Coordinates of C-alpha atoms in Angstrom, one line a residue:
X1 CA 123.8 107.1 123.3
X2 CA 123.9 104.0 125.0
X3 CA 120.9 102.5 126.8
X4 CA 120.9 103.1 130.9
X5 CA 119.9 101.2 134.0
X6 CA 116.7 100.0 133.4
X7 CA 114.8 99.0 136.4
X8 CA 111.5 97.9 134.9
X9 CA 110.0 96.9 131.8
X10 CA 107.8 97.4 131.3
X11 CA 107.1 100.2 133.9
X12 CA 103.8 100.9 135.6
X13 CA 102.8 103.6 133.0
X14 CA 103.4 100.7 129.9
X15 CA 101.7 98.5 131.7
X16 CA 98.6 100.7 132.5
X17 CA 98.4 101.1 128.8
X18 CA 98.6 97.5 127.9
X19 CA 96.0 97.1 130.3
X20 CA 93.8 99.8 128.1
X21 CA 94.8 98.1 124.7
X22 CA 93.6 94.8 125.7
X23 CA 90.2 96.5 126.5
X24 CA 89.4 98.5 123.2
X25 CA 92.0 97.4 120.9
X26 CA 91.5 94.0 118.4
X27 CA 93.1 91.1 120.5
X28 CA 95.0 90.5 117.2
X29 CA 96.9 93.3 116.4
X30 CA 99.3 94.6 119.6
X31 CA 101.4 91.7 121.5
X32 CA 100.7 92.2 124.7
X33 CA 102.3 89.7 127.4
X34 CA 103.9 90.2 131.1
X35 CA 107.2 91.7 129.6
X36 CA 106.3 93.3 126.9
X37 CA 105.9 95.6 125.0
X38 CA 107.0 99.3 126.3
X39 CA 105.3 102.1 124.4
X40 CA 106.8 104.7 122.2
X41 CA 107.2 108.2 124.5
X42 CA 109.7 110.1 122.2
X43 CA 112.8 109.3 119.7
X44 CA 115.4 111.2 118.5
X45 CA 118.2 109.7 116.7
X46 CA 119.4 106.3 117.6
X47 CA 117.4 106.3 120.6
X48 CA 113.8 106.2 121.7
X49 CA 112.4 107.0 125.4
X50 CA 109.5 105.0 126.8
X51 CA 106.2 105.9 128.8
X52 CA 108.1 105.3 132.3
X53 CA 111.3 107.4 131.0
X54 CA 113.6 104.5 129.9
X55 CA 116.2 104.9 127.1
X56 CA 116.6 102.4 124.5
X57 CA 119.0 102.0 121.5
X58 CA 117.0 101.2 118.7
X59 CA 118.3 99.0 116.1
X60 CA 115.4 98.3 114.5
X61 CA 114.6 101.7 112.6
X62 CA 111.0 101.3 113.7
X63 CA 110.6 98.7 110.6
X64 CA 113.4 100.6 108.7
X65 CA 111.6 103.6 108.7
X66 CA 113.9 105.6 110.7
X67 CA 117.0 105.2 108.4
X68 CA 117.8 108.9 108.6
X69 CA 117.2 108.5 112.4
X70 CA 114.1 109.5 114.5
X71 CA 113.3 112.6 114.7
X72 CA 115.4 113.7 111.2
X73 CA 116.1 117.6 112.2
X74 CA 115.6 118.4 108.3
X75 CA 112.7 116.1 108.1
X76 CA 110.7 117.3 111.0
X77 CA 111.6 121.3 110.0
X78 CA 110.0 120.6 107.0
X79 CA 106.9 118.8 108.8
X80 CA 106.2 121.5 111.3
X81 CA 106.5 123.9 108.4
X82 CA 104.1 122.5 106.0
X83 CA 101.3 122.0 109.0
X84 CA 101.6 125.4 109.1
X85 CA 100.3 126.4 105.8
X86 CA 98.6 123.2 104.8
X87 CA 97.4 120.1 106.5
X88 CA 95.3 118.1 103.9
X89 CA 94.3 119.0 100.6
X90 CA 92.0 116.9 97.5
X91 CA 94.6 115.3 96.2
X92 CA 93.4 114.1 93.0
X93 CA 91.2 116.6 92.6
X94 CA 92.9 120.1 94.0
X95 CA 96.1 118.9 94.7
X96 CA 98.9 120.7 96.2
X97 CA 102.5 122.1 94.7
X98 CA 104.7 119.7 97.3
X99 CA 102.7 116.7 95.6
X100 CA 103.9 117.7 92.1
X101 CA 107.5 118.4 93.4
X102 CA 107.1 115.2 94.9
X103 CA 106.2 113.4 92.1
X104 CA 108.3 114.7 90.2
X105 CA 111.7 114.5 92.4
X106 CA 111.0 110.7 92.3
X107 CA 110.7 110.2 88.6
X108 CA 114.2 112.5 88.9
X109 CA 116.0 109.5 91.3
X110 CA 115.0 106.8 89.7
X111 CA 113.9 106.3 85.9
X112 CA 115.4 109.5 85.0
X113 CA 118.6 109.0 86.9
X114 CA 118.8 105.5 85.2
X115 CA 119.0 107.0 81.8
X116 CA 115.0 105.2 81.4
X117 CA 113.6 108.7 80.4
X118 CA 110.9 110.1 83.1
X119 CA 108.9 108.2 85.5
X120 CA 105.2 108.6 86.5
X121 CA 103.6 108.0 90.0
X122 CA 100.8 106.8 91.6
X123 CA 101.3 107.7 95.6
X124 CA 99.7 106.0 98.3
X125 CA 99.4 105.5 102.2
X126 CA 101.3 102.5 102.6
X127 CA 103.5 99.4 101.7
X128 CA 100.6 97.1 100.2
X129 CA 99.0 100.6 98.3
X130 CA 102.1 100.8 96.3
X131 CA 102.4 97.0 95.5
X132 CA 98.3 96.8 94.8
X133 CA 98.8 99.8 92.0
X134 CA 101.7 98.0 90.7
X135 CA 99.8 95.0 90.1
X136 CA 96.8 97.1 88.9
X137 CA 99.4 98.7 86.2
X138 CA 100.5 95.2 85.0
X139 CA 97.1 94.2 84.2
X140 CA 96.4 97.7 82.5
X141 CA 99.6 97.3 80.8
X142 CA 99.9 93.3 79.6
X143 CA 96.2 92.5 79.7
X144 CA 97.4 89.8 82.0
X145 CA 96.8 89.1 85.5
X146 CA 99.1 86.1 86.6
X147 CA 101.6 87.4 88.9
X148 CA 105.1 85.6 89.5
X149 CA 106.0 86.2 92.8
X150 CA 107.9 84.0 95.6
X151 CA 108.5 82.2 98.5
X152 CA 109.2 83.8 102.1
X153 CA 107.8 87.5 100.3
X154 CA 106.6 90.4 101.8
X155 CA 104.6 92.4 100.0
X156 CA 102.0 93.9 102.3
X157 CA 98.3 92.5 103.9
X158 CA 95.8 94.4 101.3
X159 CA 94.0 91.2 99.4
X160 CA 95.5 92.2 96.5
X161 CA 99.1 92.0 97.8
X162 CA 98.0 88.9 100.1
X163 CA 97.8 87.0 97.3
X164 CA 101.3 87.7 96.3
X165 CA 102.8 87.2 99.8
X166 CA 105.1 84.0 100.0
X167 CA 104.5 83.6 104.1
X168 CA 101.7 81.4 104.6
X169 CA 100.9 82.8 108.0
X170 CA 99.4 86.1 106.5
X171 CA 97.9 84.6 103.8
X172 CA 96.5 80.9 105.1
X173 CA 93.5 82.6 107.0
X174 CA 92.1 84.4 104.3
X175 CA 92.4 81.7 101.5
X176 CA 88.4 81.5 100.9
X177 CA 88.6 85.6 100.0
X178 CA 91.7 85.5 97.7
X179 CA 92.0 85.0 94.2
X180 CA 94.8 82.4 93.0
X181 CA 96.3 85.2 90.3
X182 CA 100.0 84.4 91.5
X183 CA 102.5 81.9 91.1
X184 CA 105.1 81.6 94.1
X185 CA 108.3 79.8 93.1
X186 CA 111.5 79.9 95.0
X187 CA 113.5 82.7 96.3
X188 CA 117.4 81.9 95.6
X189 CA 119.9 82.7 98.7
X190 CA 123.6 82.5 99.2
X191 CA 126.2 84.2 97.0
X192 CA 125.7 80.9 94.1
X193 CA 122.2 79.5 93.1
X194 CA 121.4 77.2 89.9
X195 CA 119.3 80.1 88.1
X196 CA 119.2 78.0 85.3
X197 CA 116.9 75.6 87.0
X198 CA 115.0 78.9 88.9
X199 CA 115.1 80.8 84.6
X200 CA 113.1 77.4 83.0
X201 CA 110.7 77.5 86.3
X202 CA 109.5 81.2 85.4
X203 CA 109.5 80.2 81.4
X204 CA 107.3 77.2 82.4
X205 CA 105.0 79.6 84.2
X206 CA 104.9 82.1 81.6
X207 CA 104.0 79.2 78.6
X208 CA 101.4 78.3 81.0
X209 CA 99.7 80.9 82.3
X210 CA 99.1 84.4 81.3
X211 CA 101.9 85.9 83.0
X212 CA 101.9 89.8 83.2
X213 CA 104.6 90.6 85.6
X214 CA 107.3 89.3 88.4
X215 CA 107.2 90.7 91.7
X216 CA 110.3 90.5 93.8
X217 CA 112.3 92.1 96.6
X218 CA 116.1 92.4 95.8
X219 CA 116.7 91.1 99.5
X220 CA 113.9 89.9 101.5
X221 CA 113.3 92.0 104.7
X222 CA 110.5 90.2 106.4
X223 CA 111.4 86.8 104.7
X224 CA 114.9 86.7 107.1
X225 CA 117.0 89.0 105.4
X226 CA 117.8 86.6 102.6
X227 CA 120.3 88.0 100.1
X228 CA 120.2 86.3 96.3
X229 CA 122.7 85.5 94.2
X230 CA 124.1 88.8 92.3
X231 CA 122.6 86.3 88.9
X232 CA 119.3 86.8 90.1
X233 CA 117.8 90.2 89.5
X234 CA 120.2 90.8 86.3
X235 CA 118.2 87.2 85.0
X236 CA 115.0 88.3 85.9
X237 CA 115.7 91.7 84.0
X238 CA 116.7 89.6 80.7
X239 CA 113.5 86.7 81.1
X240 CA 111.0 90.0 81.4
X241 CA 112.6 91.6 78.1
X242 CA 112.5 88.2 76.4
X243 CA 108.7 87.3 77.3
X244 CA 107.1 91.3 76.8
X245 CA 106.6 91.3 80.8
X246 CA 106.8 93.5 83.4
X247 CA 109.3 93.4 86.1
X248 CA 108.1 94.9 89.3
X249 CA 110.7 95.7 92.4
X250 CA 109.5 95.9 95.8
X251 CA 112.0 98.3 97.5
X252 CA 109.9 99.4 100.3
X253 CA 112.5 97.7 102.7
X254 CA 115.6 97.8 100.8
X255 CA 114.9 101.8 99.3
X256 CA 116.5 104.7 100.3
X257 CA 120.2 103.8 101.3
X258 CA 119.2 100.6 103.3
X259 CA 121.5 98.6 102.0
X260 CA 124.4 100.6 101.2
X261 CA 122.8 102.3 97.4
X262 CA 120.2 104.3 97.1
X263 CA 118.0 101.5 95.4
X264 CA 119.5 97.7 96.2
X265 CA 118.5 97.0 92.3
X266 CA 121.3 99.7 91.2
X267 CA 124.0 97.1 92.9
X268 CA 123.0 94.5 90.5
X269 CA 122.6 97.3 87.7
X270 CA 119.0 96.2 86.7
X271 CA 116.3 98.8 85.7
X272 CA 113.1 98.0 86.8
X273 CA 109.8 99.0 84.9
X274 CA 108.0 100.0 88.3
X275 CA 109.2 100.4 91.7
X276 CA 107.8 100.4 94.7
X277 CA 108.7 102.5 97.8
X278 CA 107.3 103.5 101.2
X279 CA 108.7 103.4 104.9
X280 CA 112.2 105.5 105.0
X281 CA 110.4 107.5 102.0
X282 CA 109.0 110.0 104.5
X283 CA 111.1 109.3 107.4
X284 CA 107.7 108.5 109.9
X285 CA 104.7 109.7 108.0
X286 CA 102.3 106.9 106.5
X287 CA 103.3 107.7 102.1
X288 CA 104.2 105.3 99.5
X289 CA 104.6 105.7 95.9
X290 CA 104.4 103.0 92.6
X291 CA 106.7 104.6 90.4
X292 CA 106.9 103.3 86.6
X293 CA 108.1 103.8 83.3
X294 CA 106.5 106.7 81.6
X295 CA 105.2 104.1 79.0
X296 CA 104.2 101.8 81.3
X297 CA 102.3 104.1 83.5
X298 CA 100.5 105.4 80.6
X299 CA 98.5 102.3 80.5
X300 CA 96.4 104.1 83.1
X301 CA 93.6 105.9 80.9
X302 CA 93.6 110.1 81.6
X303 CA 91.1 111.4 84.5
X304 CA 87.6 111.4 83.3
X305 CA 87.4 113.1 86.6
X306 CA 87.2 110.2 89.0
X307 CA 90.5 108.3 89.2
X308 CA 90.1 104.4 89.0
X309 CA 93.1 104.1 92.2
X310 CA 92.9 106.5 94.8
X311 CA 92.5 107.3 98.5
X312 CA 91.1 110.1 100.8
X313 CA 94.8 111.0 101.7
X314 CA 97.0 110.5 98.3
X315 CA 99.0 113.1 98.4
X316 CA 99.1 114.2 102.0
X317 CA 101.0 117.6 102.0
X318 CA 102.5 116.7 105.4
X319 CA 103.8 113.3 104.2
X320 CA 104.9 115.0 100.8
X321 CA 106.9 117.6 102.5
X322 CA 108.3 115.1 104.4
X323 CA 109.6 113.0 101.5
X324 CA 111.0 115.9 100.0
X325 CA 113.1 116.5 102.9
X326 CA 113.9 113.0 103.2
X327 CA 114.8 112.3 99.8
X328 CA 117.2 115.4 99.8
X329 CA 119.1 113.8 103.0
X330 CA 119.0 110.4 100.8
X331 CA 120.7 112.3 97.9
X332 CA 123.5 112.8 99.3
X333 CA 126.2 110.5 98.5
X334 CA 127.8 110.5 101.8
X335 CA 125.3 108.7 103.3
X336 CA 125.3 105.6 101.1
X337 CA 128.9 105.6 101.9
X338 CA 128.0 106.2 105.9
X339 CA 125.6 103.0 105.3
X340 CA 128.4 101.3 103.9
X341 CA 131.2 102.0 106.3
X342 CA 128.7 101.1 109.3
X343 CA 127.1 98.0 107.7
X344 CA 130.7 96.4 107.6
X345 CA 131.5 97.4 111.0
X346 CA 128.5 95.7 112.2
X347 CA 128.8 92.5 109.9
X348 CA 132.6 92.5 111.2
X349 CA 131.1 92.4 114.9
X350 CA 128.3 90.0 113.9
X351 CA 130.4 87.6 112.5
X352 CA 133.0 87.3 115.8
X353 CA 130.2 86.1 117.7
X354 CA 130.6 82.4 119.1
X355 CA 128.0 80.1 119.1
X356 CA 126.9 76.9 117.4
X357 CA 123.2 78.0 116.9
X358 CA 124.9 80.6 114.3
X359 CA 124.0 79.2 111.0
X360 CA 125.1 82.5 108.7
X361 CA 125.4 86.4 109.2
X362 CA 123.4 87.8 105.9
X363 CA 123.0 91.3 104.4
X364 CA 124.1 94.2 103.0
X365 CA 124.6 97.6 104.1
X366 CA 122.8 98.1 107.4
X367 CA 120.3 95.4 106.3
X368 CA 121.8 92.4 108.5
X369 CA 120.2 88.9 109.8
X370 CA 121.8 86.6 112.1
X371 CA 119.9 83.3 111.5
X372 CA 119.7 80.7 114.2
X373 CA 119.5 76.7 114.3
X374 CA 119.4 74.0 116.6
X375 CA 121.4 71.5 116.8
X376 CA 120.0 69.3 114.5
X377 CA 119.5 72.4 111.7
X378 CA 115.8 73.5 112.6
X379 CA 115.1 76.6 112.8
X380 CA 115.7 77.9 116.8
X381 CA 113.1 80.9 117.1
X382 CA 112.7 80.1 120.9
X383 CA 116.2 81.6 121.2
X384 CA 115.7 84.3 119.0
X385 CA 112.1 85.2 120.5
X386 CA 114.4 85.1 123.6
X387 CA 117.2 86.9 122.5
X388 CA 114.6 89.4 121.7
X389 CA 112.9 89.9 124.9
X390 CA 116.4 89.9 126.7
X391 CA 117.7 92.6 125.0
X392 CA 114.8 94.8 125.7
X393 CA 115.4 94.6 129.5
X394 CA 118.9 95.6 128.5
X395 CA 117.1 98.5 126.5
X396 CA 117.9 97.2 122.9
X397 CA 115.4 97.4 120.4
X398 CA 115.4 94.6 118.3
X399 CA 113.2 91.7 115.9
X400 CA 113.2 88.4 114.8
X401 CA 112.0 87.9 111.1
X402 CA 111.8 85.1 108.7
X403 CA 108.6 82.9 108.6
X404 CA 109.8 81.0 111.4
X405 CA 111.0 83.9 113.0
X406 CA 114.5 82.4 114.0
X407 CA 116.5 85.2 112.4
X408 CA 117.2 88.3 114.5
X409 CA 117.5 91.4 112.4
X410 CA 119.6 94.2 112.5
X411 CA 118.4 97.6 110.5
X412 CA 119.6 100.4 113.1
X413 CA 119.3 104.1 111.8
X414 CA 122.3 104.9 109.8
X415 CA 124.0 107.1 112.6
X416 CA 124.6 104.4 115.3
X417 CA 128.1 104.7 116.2
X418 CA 130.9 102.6 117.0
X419 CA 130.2 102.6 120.8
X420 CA 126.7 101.4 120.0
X421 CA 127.7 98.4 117.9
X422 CA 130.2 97.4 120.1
X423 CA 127.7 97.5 123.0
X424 CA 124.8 95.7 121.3
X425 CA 127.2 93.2 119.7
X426 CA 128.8 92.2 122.6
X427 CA 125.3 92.1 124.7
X428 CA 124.2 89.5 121.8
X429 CA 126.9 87.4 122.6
X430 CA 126.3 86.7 126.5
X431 CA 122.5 85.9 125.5
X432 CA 123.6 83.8 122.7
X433 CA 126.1 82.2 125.8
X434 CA 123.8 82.1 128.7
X435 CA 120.1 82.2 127.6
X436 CA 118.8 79.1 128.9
X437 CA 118.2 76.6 125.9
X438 CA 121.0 78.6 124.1
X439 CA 123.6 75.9 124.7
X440 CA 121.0 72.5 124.0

């Protein structure tokens, strides 16, 4: 559904909670200014409600969470179903049965659906879990700890994964805490890229250092949507096999459909050894899972009965059941294609917008980025921090990522329909027209 009328945002009941956040909550974590932010009422698919009863289309996904859109009917049967049996269990020391479905329903999609024999897991709560055991499993594995990783990456804000991150914004402040263990060199972009060059940069490294693994997004969400050469993955793949490391795929953006495949790695037909998935995993619940090579994973020694990586909550029946649901829906092949179909409709739109601040329209499947420059090719995130706040008194959800966050990305749930990309492409072309600034 389309947004309607929106006569205040935020409304007196958003704004009596941002009042209450900037009392108890750290001054660091929610944005709080005089027009924004609404808060989250209710959702349910393209669409979320606020506090004050507004309607917004959301083409965000809630951080690509919501790919299946919010509220999933299968997803949340199987939630309200499971808290009625089973709410928390010990979950690595009495587990439950969903976990070892779970577990093994992922080694099924990926290693063993690549022909790669089965996979092992090691779930988690988050983004940053997944990528920490990851990096835990390289060192296990290799008996190395250097880390190739790169520029403009996302890879969570555990110190582990801090260290790996290629934004200096997250990682800067907490230098003095952080252990240098990874090498950052840079992320290729455009359709063409001299990987020659990028391949005797990562050789150099490895001859260098003791190298264990490379850690690397197949597109970078975070980093401004930037799409690599289709070289790039399939060169890491060979430079791993030829120097005995691992090569370790951060999917937790790309996974589960977002960009038109199940995994973004199968478009580029490379077979990780671990990969690491979270957000549209469960649809809305807080699970992640590092899932590697039987061999690899073996590194791990057995349970003595205390596990060296684990958490209060691994294992989370709720969040299982969830993902089980979830990854049935992702299964299914006709929503790759829907992803597909919809991703070029909205790169079709994207690219008939008119302005000279438009550098490029990036992405792949329902994973888009509209990047935007001045006039003298700086990055212009005053317009897209505008364009941003705009929309949302037009109720449209949306963000603006990179590290200078100038790029406004598009990752709406996988249902939006032709009405709603007409409508939110066509309201990003007055702002890009008539913001003020937008035509300096």
């Amino acid at each position: 559904m389309l947004p309607e009328i929106i006569t205040s945002i935020p409304g007196p009941r958003s704004r009596e909670l941002a009042r209450k956040l900037r009392r108890h909550e750290s001054q660091n974590v929610t944005y709080l200014a005089e027009n924004f932010p609404i808060f989250w009422q209710r959702a349910a698919g393209t669409n979320v409600w606020d506090a004050d009863g507004n309607r917004y289309l959301d083409l965000t996904s809630a951080f690509g969470v919501s790919g299946l859109g919010h509220t999933n009917p299968q997803v949340r049967s199987a939630l309200v179903g499971q808290s009625a049996d089973l709410m928390h269990a010990m979950g690595d020391v009495h587990p439950t049965a969903v976990k070892a479905e779970l577990c093994a329903q992922l080694s099924a999609l990926t290693f063993e659906r690549w022909g790669a024999g089965p996979g092992k897991v090691v779930l988690g709560n988050s983004g940053s879990d997944a990528v920490e055991a990851a990096l835990k499993t390289a060192l296990l594995r290799t008996g190395k700890a250097g880390v190739i990783a790169f520029t403009g990456a996302y890879h969570g804000l555990g110190l582990g994964a801090l260290s790996t991150i290629g934004i200096p914004f997250f990682r800067e402040p907490f230098r003095a805490q952080l252990k240098e263990f990874a090498t950052l060199l840079p992320y290729p972009s455009g359709p063409s890229g001299d990987m020659e060059q990028l391949r005797a940069q990562i050789v150099a490294t490895v001859r260098h250092g003791a190298t264990g693994c490379i850690l690397v997004e197949p597109i970078q969400g975070r980093g401004g949507c930037v799409v690599p050469p289709a070289e790039f993955l399939p060169m890491l793949r060979a430079v791993c096999d030829e120097h005995d490391l691992l090569l370790v795929v951060d999917e937790i953006y790309t996974g589960f459909n977002r960009t038109g495949a199940l995994f973004a790695c199968e478009d580029n037909k490379v077979v990780p050894d671990i990969i690491c998935l979270g957000k549209a995993l469960t649809g809305g619940f807080p699970l992640s899972a590092c899932v590697g090579r039987a061999d690899v994973m073996d590194a791990w020694p057995p349970s003595s009965g205390e596990a060296l990586h684990t958490t209060t909550f691994l294992g989370n029946p709720l969040g299982c059941a969830m993902a089980l649901a979830s990854l049935a829906e992702h299964s299914k092949p006709e929503v790759a294609a829907q992803v597909r179909n919809r991703g070029q409709q909205w790169k079709v739109a994207l690219e008939k917008m008119r302005s000279p601040h438009i550098r490029q329209v990036r992405g792949r499947g329902l994973m888009l980025g509209v990047e935007l420059v001045k006039a003298d090719g700086s990055a212009f995130t005053d317009l897209a921090i505008g364009i941003v706040t705009r929309a949302l008194q037009d109720g449209l959800l949306l963000l603006a990522d990179s590290p200078t966050s100038n790029v406004l990305s598009i990752t709406p749930p996988f249902s939006i329909s032709d009405e709603e990309i007409a409508f939110a492409a066509a309201r990003l072309q007055e702002y890009l027209t008539l913001l003020p600034g937008s035509i300096s």
